[in-house]
């Protein structure tokens, strides 16, 4: 399978997208932990036009829910976390402990945090909406300033 990539500007810095002709597989800030090695990927905007339009509308405050064909590889546990994470509504936050309880794994907040950190579909699968149990902003692959800005954009802060 051919993998494509492109980079686009956003109010919070460059965002890189990755995917195939059919699925979006990655969205992350260019300066992010756990970003994949893109060596050998073909650079083109063509497969990402829909995602780029939706990201632009999101940052303009005009889009609250993404409608895209997604595919993300991960362990069964990671996929379970990401599926539940996708249900956290725009403008809302949830703690790692709450997310762990929702997937039937109370006490697994740290493991949920690790899975959250491996989410390759940042913004689309809203890992920025997960906060500490005491309401503090904790850990975000794109940096806490970006997490704060995304939550403010959504009216969650």
GROMACS .gro file of N, CA, C and O in nm, residues 12-14 27-34 116-117 119 122-123 127-128 139-148 150:
model
  116
   12UNK      N    1  -0.197   2.683   1.502
   12UNK     CA    2  -0.110   2.631   1.607
   12UNK      C    3   0.019   2.572   1.554
   12UNK      O    4   0.090   2.502   1.625
   13UNK      N    5   0.049   2.599   1.428
   13UNK     CA    6   0.171   2.548   1.368
   13UNK      C    7   0.142   2.443   1.263
   13UNK      O    8   0.027   2.402   1.244
   14UNK      N    9   0.245   2.399   1.192
   14UNK     CA   10   0.226   2.302   1.084
   14UNK      C   11   0.168   2.170   1.134
   14UNK      O   12   0.204   2.121   1.241
   27UNK      N   13  -0.267   1.234   1.171
   27UNK     CA   14  -0.277   1.381   1.177
   27UNK      C   15  -0.201   1.420   1.303
   27UNK      O   16  -0.239   1.379   1.412
   28UNK      N   17  -0.093   1.495   1.288
   28UNK     CA   18  -0.017   1.535   1.406
   28UNK      C   19   0.053   1.667   1.379
   28UNK      O   20   0.079   1.703   1.266
   29UNK      N   21   0.081   1.737   1.487
   29UNK     CA   22   0.160   1.859   1.475
   29UNK      C   23   0.301   1.819   1.436
   29UNK      O   24   0.353   1.719   1.483
   30UNK      N   25   0.361   1.899   1.348
   30UNK     CA   26   0.495   1.866   1.298
   30UNK      C   27   0.595   1.847   1.412
   30UNK      O   28   0.685   1.765   1.402
   31UNK      N   29   0.579   1.919   1.520
   31UNK     CA   30   0.666   1.907   1.637
   31UNK      C   31   0.594   1.819   1.740
   31UNK      O   32   0.538   1.870   1.834
   32UNK      N   33   0.591   1.689   1.721
   32UNK     CA   34   0.515   1.599   1.808
   32UNK      C   35   0.596   1.478   1.846
   32UNK      O   36   0.671   1.425   1.766
   33UNK      N   37   0.575   1.431   1.969
   33UNK     CA   38   0.633   1.303   2.010
   33UNK      C   39   0.560   1.191   1.937
   33UNK      O   40   0.444   1.203   1.902
   34UNK      N   41   0.626   1.082   1.919
   34UNK     CA   42   0.569   0.961   1.860
   34UNK      C   43   0.525   0.978   1.715
   34UNK      O   44   0.438   0.906   1.668
  116UNK      N   45  -0.345   0.694   2.484
  116UNK     CA   46  -0.381   0.828   2.436
  116UNK      C   47  -0.262   0.894   2.369
  116UNK      O   48  -0.275   0.956   2.264
  117UNK      N   49  -0.144   0.877   2.427
  117UNK     CA   50  -0.023   0.935   2.372
  117UNK      C   51   0.019   0.874   2.240
  117UNK      O   52   0.096   0.934   2.164
  119UNK      N   53  -0.200   0.789   2.004
  119UNK     CA   54  -0.301   0.824   1.905
  119UNK      C   55  -0.236   0.901   1.790
  119UNK      O   56  -0.178   1.006   1.812
  122UNK      N   57  -0.443   1.285   1.594
  122UNK     CA   58  -0.460   1.401   1.681
  122UNK      C   59  -0.565   1.496   1.622
  122UNK      O   60  -0.575   1.510   1.501
  123UNK      N   61  -0.638   1.560   1.707
  123UNK     CA   62  -0.748   1.652   1.676
  123UNK      C   63  -0.870   1.573   1.626
  123UNK      O   64  -0.979   1.591   1.679
  127UNK      N   65  -0.759   1.351   2.150
  127UNK     CA   66  -0.679   1.321   2.269
  127UNK      C   67  -0.653   1.446   2.353
  127UNK      O   68  -0.624   1.436   2.472
  128UNK      N   69  -0.671   1.563   2.295
  128UNK     CA   70  -0.652   1.689   2.370
  128UNK      C   71  -0.762   1.709   2.474
  128UNK      O   72  -0.747   1.789   2.565
  139UNK      N   73   0.016   1.637   2.996
  139UNK     CA   74   0.069   1.566   2.882
  139UNK      C   75  -0.013   1.580   2.754
  139UNK      O   76  -0.133   1.560   2.753
  140UNK      N   77   0.054   1.617   2.650
  140UNK     CA   78  -0.004   1.621   2.516
  140UNK      C   79   0.112   1.616   2.419
  140UNK      O   80   0.207   1.694   2.430
  141UNK      N   81   0.106   1.524   2.324
  141UNK     CA   82   0.216   1.506   2.230
  141UNK      C   83   0.252   1.631   2.153
  141UNK      O   84   0.366   1.650   2.113
  142UNK      N   85   0.155   1.719   2.131
  142UNK     CA   86   0.179   1.843   2.058
  142UNK      C   87   0.220   1.958   2.148
  142UNK      O   88   0.240   2.069   2.101
  143UNK      N   89   0.228   1.932   2.280
  143UNK     CA   90   0.266   2.035   2.376
  143UNK      C   91   0.144   2.090   2.448
  143UNK      O   92   0.035   2.101   2.392
  144UNK      N   93   0.164   2.125   2.575
  144UNK     CA   94   0.052   2.173   2.657
  144UNK      C   95  -0.007   2.305   2.607
  144UNK      O   96  -0.127   2.328   2.621
  145UNK      N   97   0.074   2.392   2.548
  145UNK     CA   98   0.021   2.518   2.496
  145UNK      C   99  -0.080   2.491   2.384
  145UNK      O  100  -0.185   2.556   2.377
  146UNK      N  101  -0.051   2.393   2.300
  146UNK     CA  102  -0.146   2.357   2.194
  146UNK      C  103  -0.272   2.293   2.252
  146UNK      O  104  -0.382   2.318   2.205
  147UNK      N  105  -0.254   2.208   2.352
  147UNK     CA  106  -0.370   2.145   2.417
  147UNK      C  107  -0.462   2.253   2.473
  147UNK      O  108  -0.583   2.250   2.452
  148UNK      N  109  -0.403   2.350   2.543
  148UNK     CA  110  -0.480   2.461   2.599
  148UNK      C  111  -0.553   2.537   2.488
  148UNK      O  112  -0.671   2.568   2.501
  150UNK      N  113  -0.644   2.431   2.188
  150UNK     CA  114  -0.751   2.351   2.130
  150UNK      C  115  -0.874   2.350   2.221
  150UNK      O  116  -0.988   2.363   2.174
   0.00000   0.00000   0.00000
